[in-house]
Tab-separated table of C-alpha atoms and ligand atoms in Angstrom:
chain	number	residue	atom	x	y	z
Q	1	MET	CA	-117.236	-132.806	182.174
Q	2	PRO	CA	-116.237	-135.855	184.752
Q	3	ASN	CA	-117.409	-139.349	183.999
Q	4	PHE	CA	-120.683	-140.005	185.401
Q	5	SER	CA	-121.031	-143.264	183.587
Q	6	LEU	CA	-121.780	-145.461	186.984
Q	7	PRO	CA	-124.674	-144.853	188.983
Q	8	ASP	CA	-124.490	-144.431	192.867
Q	9	SER	CA	-125.716	-147.729	193.398
Q	10	VAL	CA	-122.408	-149.388	192.201
Q	11	PHE	CA	-120.445	-146.897	194.360
Q	12	GLU	CA	-122.644	-147.959	197.295
Q	13	GLU	CA	-122.471	-151.468	196.586
Q	14	ALA	CA	-118.894	-151.322	196.444
Q	15	ALA	CA	-118.349	-149.577	199.830
Q	16	ARG	CA	-120.840	-152.508	201.280
Q	17	ARG	CA	-118.004	-154.945	199.872
Q	18	PHE	CA	-114.917	-153.272	200.787
Q	19	PRO	CA	-113.789	-151.023	203.574
Q	20	THR	CA	-113.257	-147.411	202.708
Q	21	PRO	CA	-111.071	-145.538	200.920
Q	22	PHE	CA	-110.198	-147.500	198.010
Q	23	HIS	CA	-110.299	-146.650	194.366
Q	24	LEU	CA	-112.695	-148.210	192.063
Q	25	TYR	CA	-111.553	-148.948	188.331
Q	26	ASP	CA	-114.262	-149.725	185.359
Q	27	GLU	CA	-112.963	-152.332	183.051
Q	28	ARG	CA	-115.774	-151.916	180.820
Q	29	GLY	CA	-114.888	-147.918	180.177
Q	30	ILE	CA	-110.898	-148.934	180.210
Q	31	LEU	CA	-111.602	-151.062	177.305
Q	32	GLU	CA	-114.113	-149.104	175.404
Q	33	THR	CA	-111.456	-145.903	175.327
Q	34	ALA	CA	-108.813	-148.554	174.589
Q	35	GLU	CA	-111.328	-149.111	171.198
Q	36	GLN	CA	-111.803	-145.585	170.461
Q	37	LEU	CA	-108.339	-144.684	170.373
Q	38	ASN	CA	-107.393	-147.923	168.320
Q	39	ALA	CA	-110.231	-146.646	166.003
Q	40	ALA	CA	-109.050	-143.024	165.859
Q	41	PHE	CA	-105.967	-144.452	164.239
Q	42	ALA	CA	-106.929	-147.333	162.363
Q	43	TRP	CA	-105.914	-145.432	159.192
Q	44	ALA	CA	-101.959	-145.659	160.635
Q	45	PRO	CA	-99.471	-148.257	159.754
Q	46	HIS	CA	-98.261	-150.468	162.705
Q	47	PHE	CA	-100.500	-148.229	165.251
Q	48	GLU	CA	-99.770	-149.280	168.773
Q	49	GLU	CA	-100.596	-147.463	172.199
Q	50	TYR	CA	-98.399	-148.042	174.837
Q	51	PHE	CA	-99.886	-147.488	178.014
Q	52	ALA	CA	-97.975	-145.687	180.574
Q	53	VAL	CA	-97.451	-148.014	182.951
Q	54	LYS	CA	-96.861	-145.387	185.576
Q	55	ALA	CA	-100.338	-143.922	185.591
Q	56	LEU	CA	-102.279	-146.989	186.982
Q	57	PRO	CA	-99.553	-149.749	187.552
Q	58	ASN	CA	-101.823	-152.533	188.366
Q	59	PRO	CA	-101.089	-156.148	186.501
Q	60	GLU	CA	-105.182	-156.814	186.212
Q	61	ILE	CA	-105.113	-153.418	184.566
Q	62	LEU	CA	-102.045	-153.917	182.341
Q	63	LYS	CA	-103.687	-157.386	181.457
Q	64	LEU	CA	-106.561	-155.273	180.187
Q	65	TYR	CA	-104.552	-153.533	177.443
Q	66	HIS	CA	-102.936	-157.227	176.312
Q	67	GLN	CA	-106.449	-157.827	175.483
Q	68	ALA	CA	-107.089	-154.756	173.888
Q	69	HIS	CA	-103.747	-155.007	171.562
Q	70	CYS	CA	-102.143	-152.442	173.247
Q	71	GLY	CA	-98.725	-152.239	174.392
Q	72	LEU	CA	-96.735	-150.813	177.780
Q	73	ASP	CA	-94.761	-148.014	178.083
Q	74	CYS	CA	-92.185	-148.430	180.943
Q	75	SER	CA	-89.245	-146.368	182.498
Q	76	SER	CA	-88.125	-148.890	185.276
Q	77	GLU	CA	-87.049	-152.085	186.466
Q	78	CYS	CA	-89.739	-152.826	188.183
Q	79	GLU	CA	-92.338	-151.616	185.201
Q	80	LEU	CA	-90.532	-153.810	183.196
Q	81	LEU	CA	-91.022	-156.621	185.673
Q	82	LEU	CA	-94.879	-155.571	185.691
Q	83	ALA	CA	-94.974	-155.829	182.071
Q	84	GLU	CA	-93.549	-159.202	182.113
Q	85	MET	CA	-95.896	-160.356	184.745
Q	86	ALA	CA	-98.974	-159.021	182.484
Q	87	GLY	CA	-97.741	-161.298	179.741
Q	88	PHE	CA	-96.007	-158.435	177.437
Q	89	SER	CA	-92.566	-158.940	175.807
Q	90	GLY	CA	-90.810	-157.828	172.440
Q	91	GLU	CA	-92.109	-154.896	170.847
Q	92	ASP	CA	-94.723	-154.515	172.669
Q	93	ILE	CA	-92.825	-152.882	175.540
Q	94	MET	CA	-91.200	-149.449	175.203
Q	95	PHE	CA	-88.800	-148.783	177.378
Q	96	SER	CA	-88.357	-144.445	177.948
Q	97	ALA	CA	-86.384	-144.295	181.012
Q	98	ASN	CA	-83.896	-141.118	181.686
Q	99	ALA	CA	-80.900	-140.920	184.034
Q	100	MET	CA	-81.545	-144.749	184.937
Q	101	PRO	CA	-79.444	-147.175	186.165
Q	102	PRO	CA	-77.321	-148.742	182.943
Q	103	GLU	CA	-78.431	-152.437	183.515
Q	104	GLU	CA	-82.323	-151.296	182.744
Q	105	PHE	CA	-81.122	-150.819	179.147
Q	106	ALA	CA	-79.735	-154.993	179.708
Q	107	HIS	CA	-83.134	-155.790	181.279
Q	108	ALA	CA	-84.921	-154.275	178.440
Q	109	ARG	CA	-83.007	-155.824	175.776
Q	110	ARG	CA	-83.259	-159.246	177.055
Q	111	LEU	CA	-87.066	-158.499	176.707
Q	112	ASN	CA	-86.283	-157.377	173.149
Q	113	ALA	CA	-88.476	-154.196	174.019
Q	114	ILE	CA	-88.070	-151.014	171.975
Q	115	VAL	CA	-85.539	-148.688	173.554
Q	116	ASN	CA	-86.082	-144.903	173.638
Q	117	LEU	CA	-82.922	-142.775	174.038
Q	118	ASP	CA	-83.409	-139.965	176.193
Q	119	ASP	CA	-79.755	-138.484	175.544
Q	120	ILE	CA	-76.961	-138.476	173.204
Q	121	THR	CA	-74.702	-140.383	175.915
Q	122	ASP	CA	-77.427	-143.156	176.253
Q	123	ILE	CA	-76.111	-144.627	172.802
Q	124	ASP	CA	-72.808	-145.502	174.397
Q	125	ILE	CA	-74.434	-147.095	177.645
Q	126	LEU	CA	-76.575	-148.840	175.582
Q	127	ALA	CA	-74.122	-150.384	173.225
Q	128	SER	CA	-72.218	-151.758	176.472
Q	129	ASN	CA	-75.614	-152.922	178.404
Q	130	GLY	CA	-77.311	-155.256	175.697
Q	131	GLY	CA	-76.308	-153.561	172.342
Q	132	VAL	CA	-77.912	-151.599	169.801
Q	133	PRO	CA	-80.646	-152.920	168.262
Q	134	GLU	CA	-82.051	-152.651	164.402
Q	135	THR	CA	-84.652	-150.527	165.739
Q	136	VAL	CA	-84.239	-147.628	167.983
Q	137	CYS	CA	-86.089	-144.470	168.927
Q	138	VAL	CA	-84.776	-141.315	170.372
Q	139	ARG	CA	-86.671	-138.469	172.134
Q	140	PHE	CA	-86.626	-135.092	170.619
Q	141	ASN	CA	-86.830	-132.008	172.565
Q	142	PRO	CA	-87.030	-128.593	170.384
Q	143	GLY	CA	-86.001	-126.382	173.407
Q	144	GLY	CA	-87.460	-123.057	173.793
Q	145	ALA	CA	-91.240	-122.548	174.311
Q	146	PHE	CA	-93.389	-125.087	172.317
Q	147	THR	CA	-96.526	-122.956	170.823
Q	148	LEU	CA	-99.490	-123.996	168.558
Q	149	GLY	CA	-101.618	-121.016	167.239
Q	150	ASN	CA	-101.467	-118.484	169.975
Q	151	ALA	CA	-101.171	-121.305	173.049
Q	152	ILE	CA	-98.217	-121.716	174.674
Q	153	MET	CA	-98.550	-125.809	175.167
Q	154	GLY	CA	-95.144	-126.214	177.185
Q	155	GLU	CA	-91.659	-125.418	177.617
Q	156	PRO	CA	-88.958	-127.876	176.237
Q	157	GLY	CA	-86.501	-125.579	176.735
Q	158	GLU	CA	-86.720	-125.835	180.782
Q	159	SER	CA	-87.379	-129.993	180.612
Q	160	LYS	CA	-84.944	-132.281	181.347
Q	161	TYR	CA	-85.822	-134.604	178.479
Q	162	GLY	CA	-84.600	-135.525	174.991
Q	163	TRP	CA	-82.209	-134.454	172.561
Q	164	THR	CA	-81.657	-131.376	170.737
Q	165	ARG	CA	-82.235	-130.422	167.210
Q	166	GLU	CA	-78.252	-130.250	166.719
Q	167	GLN	CA	-77.880	-133.736	168.498
Q	168	MET	CA	-79.998	-135.675	166.030
Q	169	LEU	CA	-77.846	-136.094	162.723
Q	170	PRO	CA	-74.930	-136.947	164.965
Q	171	GLY	CA	-76.545	-139.313	167.271
Q	172	LEU	CA	-78.466	-141.173	164.479
Q	173	LYS	CA	-75.255	-141.758	162.242
Q	174	ARG	CA	-73.382	-143.029	165.285
Q	175	LEU	CA	-76.511	-145.495	165.937
Q	176	LYS	CA	-76.306	-146.551	162.485
Q	177	ALA	CA	-72.740	-147.279	163.220
Q	178	LEU	CA	-73.549	-149.439	165.772
Q	179	GLY	CA	-75.869	-151.450	164.045
Q	180	ALA	CA	-79.056	-149.576	163.888
Q	181	ARG	CA	-81.077	-149.482	160.446
Q	182	ARG	CA	-84.362	-147.950	161.727
Q	183	PHE	CA	-85.332	-145.311	163.972
Q	184	GLY	CA	-88.372	-143.605	165.821
Q	185	LEU	CA	-89.024	-140.454	166.800
Q	186	HIS	CA	-90.391	-139.539	170.028
Q	187	ALA	CA	-91.336	-136.298	171.748
Q	188	PHE	CA	-93.616	-134.963	174.810
Q	189	LEU	CA	-94.245	-131.149	174.524
Q	190	ALA	CA	-97.485	-130.673	176.500
Q	191	SER	CA	-98.959	-132.507	179.692
Q	192	SER	CA	-102.588	-132.852	180.339
Q	193	THR	CA	-103.518	-130.744	177.744
Q	194	THR	CA	-107.107	-130.799	175.999
Q	195	ASP	CA	-106.608	-128.902	173.139
Q	196	PRO	CA	-107.180	-131.055	170.442
Q	197	THR	CA	-104.358	-129.504	168.164
Q	198	TYR	CA	-101.778	-130.818	170.170
Q	199	TYR	CA	-101.061	-134.589	168.780
Q	200	PRO	CA	-101.666	-132.978	165.059
Q	201	GLY	CA	-99.232	-130.161	165.650
Q	202	LEU	CA	-96.919	-132.409	167.193
Q	203	ALA	CA	-97.318	-134.976	164.534
Q	204	GLY	CA	-96.209	-132.463	161.920
Q	205	ILE	CA	-92.845	-131.407	163.592
Q	206	LEU	CA	-92.143	-135.279	164.009
Q	207	PHE	CA	-92.826	-136.488	160.472
Q	208	ASP	CA	-91.125	-133.187	159.231
Q	209	LEU	CA	-88.030	-133.949	161.229
Q	210	GLY	CA	-88.359	-137.812	160.474
Q	211	ALA	CA	-88.577	-137.411	156.853
Q	212	GLU	CA	-85.288	-134.793	156.571
Q	213	MET	CA	-83.491	-137.322	159.212
Q	214	GLU	CA	-84.490	-140.110	157.353
Q	215	LYS	CA	-82.601	-139.217	154.492
Q	216	ALA	CA	-79.626	-137.212	155.947
Q	217	ALA	CA	-78.592	-140.143	158.355
Q	218	GLY	CA	-79.419	-142.966	156.016
Q	219	LEU	CA	-81.699	-144.497	158.519
Q	220	GLN	CA	-85.269	-145.779	157.928
Q	221	LEU	CA	-88.053	-144.039	159.820
Q	222	ALA	CA	-89.665	-146.897	161.330
Q	223	PHE	CA	-92.231	-144.918	163.319
Q	224	VAL	CA	-93.275	-141.565	164.857
Q	225	ASN	CA	-94.160	-141.710	168.890
Q	226	LEU	CA	-96.530	-139.290	169.848
Q	227	SER	CA	-96.100	-140.169	173.455
Q	228	GLY	CA	-98.690	-139.192	176.371
Q	229	GLY	CA	-99.932	-135.626	177.442
Q	230	ILE	CA	-103.419	-135.627	176.032
Q	231	GLY	CA	-105.632	-134.743	179.044
Q	232	ILE	CA	-109.119	-135.273	180.329
Q	233	PRO	CA	-112.085	-133.257	181.793
Q	234	TYR	CA	-111.243	-133.077	185.230
Q	235	ARG	CA	-113.443	-129.719	185.657
Q	236	PRO	CA	-117.366	-129.733	184.976
Q	237	GLU	CA	-116.523	-127.250	182.134
Q	238	GLN	CA	-113.924	-128.969	180.262
Q	239	PRO	CA	-114.966	-131.214	176.976
Q	240	ARG	CA	-113.739	-134.197	176.504
Q	241	VAL	CA	-111.176	-134.438	173.691
Q	242	ASP	CA	-112.680	-136.163	170.603
Q	243	ILE	CA	-109.933	-138.595	169.836
Q	244	SER	CA	-111.595	-139.808	166.350
Q	245	ALA	CA	-111.060	-135.940	165.358
Q	246	VAL	CA	-107.474	-135.697	166.688
Q	247	GLY	CA	-106.714	-139.218	164.803
Q	248	GLU	CA	-108.376	-137.568	161.673
Q	249	ASP	CA	-106.357	-134.122	161.736
Q	250	VAL	CA	-103.083	-136.591	162.471
Q	251	ARG	CA	-103.688	-138.362	159.495
Q	252	LYS	CA	-104.201	-135.206	157.217
Q	253	GLU	CA	-100.116	-134.448	158.206
Q	254	TYR	CA	-99.355	-137.668	157.778
Q	255	VAL	CA	-100.580	-137.611	154.245
Q	256	ARG	CA	-98.961	-134.088	153.440
Q	257	VAL	CA	-95.337	-135.374	154.588
Q	258	PHE	CA	-95.763	-138.900	153.678
Q	259	GLY	CA	-98.619	-139.297	150.916
Q	260	ASP	CA	-100.795	-142.245	151.326
Q	261	PRO	CA	-100.724	-144.021	154.458
Q	262	ALA	CA	-101.272	-147.016	152.553
Q	263	ASN	CA	-97.670	-147.112	151.351
Q	264	GLY	CA	-97.102	-147.644	154.837
Q	265	LYS	CA	-94.193	-145.529	155.077
Q	266	ALA	CA	-93.617	-144.610	158.983
Q	267	GLY	CA	-95.954	-146.162	161.465
Q	268	ILE	CA	-97.442	-144.281	164.570
Q	269	LYS	CA	-97.355	-145.209	168.242
Q	270	THR	CA	-98.699	-143.573	171.292
Q	271	GLU	CA	-98.134	-143.639	175.225
Q	272	LEU	CA	-101.227	-142.356	176.467
Q	273	GLY	CA	-101.468	-142.780	180.128
Q	274	ARG	CA	-103.982	-140.204	181.825
Q	275	PHE	CA	-106.161	-140.328	178.875
Q	276	MET	CA	-107.041	-144.048	179.027
Q	277	THR	CA	-107.411	-144.744	182.702
Q	278	GLY	CA	-107.848	-141.320	184.404
Q	279	PRO	CA	-111.589	-140.971	183.933
Q	280	HIS	CA	-112.367	-144.938	184.856
Q	281	GLY	CA	-111.304	-144.179	188.435
Q	282	TRP	CA	-112.570	-143.377	191.356
Q	283	LEU	CA	-111.631	-142.735	195.002
Q	284	LEU	CA	-114.369	-143.878	197.372
Q	285	THR	CA	-114.048	-142.280	200.700
Q	286	ARG	CA	-116.238	-141.628	204.088
Q	287	ALA	CA	-116.932	-138.401	205.618
Q	288	VAL	CA	-115.547	-139.263	209.100
Q	289	HIS	CA	-115.010	-135.867	210.814
Q	290	GLU	CA	-116.717	-132.396	210.588
Q	291	LYS	CA	-115.230	-129.314	212.094
Q	292	LYS	CA	-116.359	-125.817	212.293
Q	293	ILE	CA	-113.633	-123.042	212.696
Q	294	TYR	CA	-112.972	-119.820	210.553
Q	295	LYS	CA	-113.862	-122.431	207.604
Q	296	ASP	CA	-116.169	-125.616	207.299
Q	297	TYR	CA	-114.125	-128.517	206.809
Q	298	ILE	CA	-115.253	-132.420	206.376
Q	299	GLY	CA	-112.483	-135.006	207.307
Q	300	VAL	CA	-112.679	-138.338	205.400
Q	301	ASP	CA	-110.721	-141.442	205.647
Q	302	ALA	CA	-108.622	-141.138	202.779
Q	303	CYS	CA	-105.612	-138.298	202.445
Q	304	ALA	CA	-102.961	-137.272	200.273
Q	305	SER	CA	-101.173	-140.739	200.327
Q	306	ASN	CA	-104.068	-142.018	198.328
Q	307	LEU	CA	-104.313	-139.335	196.009
Q	308	MET	CA	-101.528	-136.781	195.710
Q	309	ARG	CA	-102.683	-134.480	193.020
Q	310	PRO	CA	-104.456	-131.883	194.722
Q	311	ALA	CA	-101.574	-131.344	197.402
Q	312	MET	CA	-98.878	-131.880	194.667
Q	313	TYR	CA	-100.201	-129.325	191.943
Q	314	GLY	CA	-103.418	-127.705	193.558
Q	315	ALA	CA	-105.228	-130.419	191.024
Q	316	TYR	CA	-108.951	-129.895	190.645
Q	317	HIS	CA	-111.052	-133.523	191.351
Q	318	HIS	CA	-114.536	-133.555	191.087
Q	319	ILE	CA	-116.197	-134.856	194.090
Q	320	HIS	CA	-119.923	-135.798	194.475
Q	321	VAL	CA	-121.852	-137.032	197.593
Q	322	CYS	CA	-123.406	-140.423	196.919
Q	323	GLY	CA	-127.354	-140.565	196.690
Q	324	LYS	CA	-127.271	-136.606	197.035
Q	325	ARG	CA	-126.599	-136.138	193.115
Q	326	ASN	CA	-129.594	-134.039	192.746
Q	327	GLU	CA	-129.512	-132.343	196.225
Q	328	LYS	CA	-128.705	-128.309	195.663
Q	329	ALA	CA	-124.694	-127.537	196.576
Q	330	ASP	CA	-125.457	-125.129	198.727
Q	331	HIS	CA	-122.850	-125.705	201.504
Q	332	ARG	CA	-119.115	-124.646	200.806
Q	333	TYR	CA	-116.460	-127.042	202.675
Q	334	ASP	CA	-112.820	-127.578	202.200
Q	335	VAL	CA	-112.552	-131.566	201.863
Q	336	THR	CA	-109.562	-132.767	203.947
Q	337	GLY	CA	-107.299	-135.823	204.876
Q	338	CYS	CA	-105.827	-136.336	207.984
Q	339	LEU	CA	-101.926	-135.579	206.980
Q	340	CYS	CA	-100.150	-133.171	209.059
Q	341	GLU	CA	-99.839	-131.164	206.243
Q	342	ASN	CA	-102.056	-128.241	205.450
Q	343	ASN	CA	-102.148	-128.963	201.574
Q	344	ASP	CA	-103.617	-132.199	202.308
Q	345	LYS	CA	-106.889	-131.029	200.700
Q	346	PHE	CA	-108.775	-132.944	198.185
Q	347	ALA	CA	-111.061	-129.722	197.655
Q	348	ILE	CA	-110.831	-125.961	198.612
Q	349	ASP	CA	-113.980	-123.815	199.222
Q	350	ARG	CA	-116.419	-126.476	197.340
Q	351	MET	CA	-119.600	-126.294	197.087
Q	352	LEU	CA	-121.316	-129.708	197.797
Q	353	PRO	CA	-125.011	-130.490	199.328
Q	354	GLU	CA	-125.083	-131.174	203.084
Q	355	VAL	CA	-122.503	-133.534	203.960
Q	356	LYS	CA	-123.538	-135.747	207.096
Q	357	ILE	CA	-121.146	-138.012	209.218
Q	358	GLY	CA	-120.958	-141.279	207.120
Q	359	ASP	CA	-121.896	-140.131	203.682
Q	360	LEU	CA	-119.664	-141.764	201.131
Q	361	LEU	CA	-117.800	-139.399	199.000
Q	362	VAL	CA	-116.738	-140.404	195.291
Q	363	ILE	CA	-113.645	-138.047	194.483
Q	364	HIS	CA	-113.609	-138.695	190.255
Q	365	ASP	CA	-110.759	-138.903	187.769
Q	366	THR	CA	-108.499	-141.126	190.033
Q	367	GLY	CA	-107.506	-143.438	187.285
Q	368	ALA	CA	-104.185	-142.388	186.337
Q	369	HIS	CA	-101.142	-140.980	188.348
Q	370	GLY	CA	-103.605	-141.436	191.548
Q	371	PHE	CA	-103.111	-144.656	193.726
Q	372	SER	CA	-99.382	-144.715	191.670
Q	373	MET	CA	-98.121	-141.553	193.494
Q	374	GLY	CA	-99.087	-142.932	196.559
Q	375	TYR	CA	-96.893	-142.435	199.242
Q	376	GLN	CA	-96.711	-143.593	203.526
Q	377	TYR	CA	-95.900	-140.023	204.724
Q	378	ASN	CA	-97.217	-139.873	208.317
Q	379	GLY	CA	-97.707	-143.554	208.618
Q	380	ARG	CA	-100.407	-143.368	206.755
Q	381	LEU	CA	-100.666	-146.559	204.288
Q	382	ARG	CA	-101.692	-146.950	200.619
Q	383	SER	CA	-105.273	-148.317	199.922
Q	384	ALA	CA	-106.712	-150.990	197.926
Q	385	GLU	CA	-107.665	-151.249	194.077
Q	386	VAL	CA	-110.803	-152.721	193.274
Q	387	LEU	CA	-111.969	-153.643	189.600
Q	388	TYR	CA	-115.611	-153.105	188.726
Q	389	THR	CA	-115.694	-156.089	185.877
Q	390	ALA	CA	-117.438	-155.707	182.614
Q	391	ASP	CA	-119.861	-158.422	184.000
Q	392	GLY	CA	-121.174	-156.033	186.883
Q	393	ASP	CA	-119.064	-157.908	189.658
Q	394	PHE	CA	-116.323	-156.289	191.782
Q	395	ARG	CA	-112.867	-157.997	192.186
Q	396	LEU	CA	-110.114	-157.174	194.706
Q	397	ILE	CA	-106.765	-156.263	192.631
Q	398	ARG	CA	-104.612	-154.972	195.374
Q	399	ARG	CA	-105.529	-155.153	199.374
Q	400	ALA	CA	-104.950	-152.220	201.148
Q	401	GLU	CA	-101.308	-152.180	203.051
Q	402	THR	CA	-101.038	-153.014	206.689
Q	403	PRO	CA	-98.613	-151.982	209.368
Q	404	GLN	CA	-96.672	-155.210	209.001
Q	405	ASP	CA	-95.924	-153.833	205.237
Q	406	TYR	CA	-94.995	-150.030	206.614
Q	407	PHE	CA	-92.267	-152.089	208.711
Q	408	ALA	CA	-91.292	-154.788	206.128
Q	409	THR	CA	-88.146	-152.858	204.958
Q	410	LEU	CA	-86.579	-152.393	208.168
Q	411	THR	CA	-83.070	-153.940	208.902
Q	412	VAL	CA	-83.257	-154.218	212.460
E	1	PLP	C1	-95.596	-139.825	181.884
E	1	PLP	C2	-95.289	-139.952	180.657
E	1	PLP	C3	-96.323	-140.761	179.393
E	1	PLP	C4	-97.865	-140.872	179.912
E	1	PLP	O1	-98.308	-139.601	180.209
E	1	PLP	P1	-100.065	-138.793	180.427
E	1	PLP	O2	-100.121	-137.535	180.561
E	1	PLP	O3	-100.501	-139.912	181.198
E	1	PLP	O4	-100.397	-139.461	179.183
E	1	PLP	C5	-95.776	-141.291	178.170
E	1	PLP	N1	-94.517	-141.267	177.954
E	1	PLP	C6	-93.385	-140.911	178.804
E	1	PLP	C7	-92.268	-141.211	178.401
E	1	PLP	C8	-93.966	-140.525	180.038
E	1	PLP	O5	-92.944	-140.095	181.104
């Protein structure tokens, strides 16, 4: 079930204070989810969530994670700069880039961030761009199809990320020769899954491999990094993942491989993005156009530049019409933006109450991979971002772009 924690009065007040379209984020919800995750893994040695910055790269949001004792997962120079801006440093930053410019390793090392190596050839690049630190993380890709029980969770054999099984031992030995003493083990094998067996299944694989490599390579397993991938209920019929049950099932795997967590063997890290902020953001937009041809269309003042997931993946985002939550959904609409692209539709054949021009539409679950995937195609500009604060106020945390921003990079 998408997140209905905020009453329509909050959306209406926000839309009185700021012109649509904009993303609204709920500070309290963001902090509560961080607390729930930390509680679910409170049993684990050195537990730390590294919020995936790419999901919601606004420094005011990142500061909330500082407050919630989380770190950040960064994958580019600008994301490292954002982390610095929000007050993060040292091992509270995980740098997991792939195919990136070598000098970004040097930047990450200057911050004393943990570096997660995507490929065996990254070892030498790291060695000559900041050097190999005592603790270094490596990203594993088991290849083939990744299944748990009867479910196909992902196709790692088709994914560009990580090291093969065969590369692990020689790579770790090489890292040791270059000065590493401890290693972390990372894998990201399913995306946006609401299957509660994903993390425990992945953890079991990484704990086993980590214990084996620890012996074979003579390096200490510092931590297992379960990365991101836990999904959220975009659709009304989907359940929310019970993160405390997931934490408990990961604990059982831990005990199976390492024994009592109190002995403080390997630590646990996560890099969740979508699960952390996804349900705590909404795109607020007004109906500005109604069109009846072979189908009925509602044109809104937002477009795929503000939320690309429906256009890009055909992703479902729940929509409700503000003030009409209890009215019958007896009209069938395509809800469209204004781009000259027929995939610029927030919803296709969606049943909604009758929409009138000027109605406020609330598009749910835009708190992750929403604003951040925005672009400027067709000369459409990125929107503002507004924080609904824990004390019930509204704070503009990014203004909307203007034509000056659009032209700012021209050189003549
Ligand atoms: C995108 C990404 C994440 C977060 O993924 P979610 O699906 O948002 O949880 C975590 N780690 C890495 C390396 C990523 O690229």
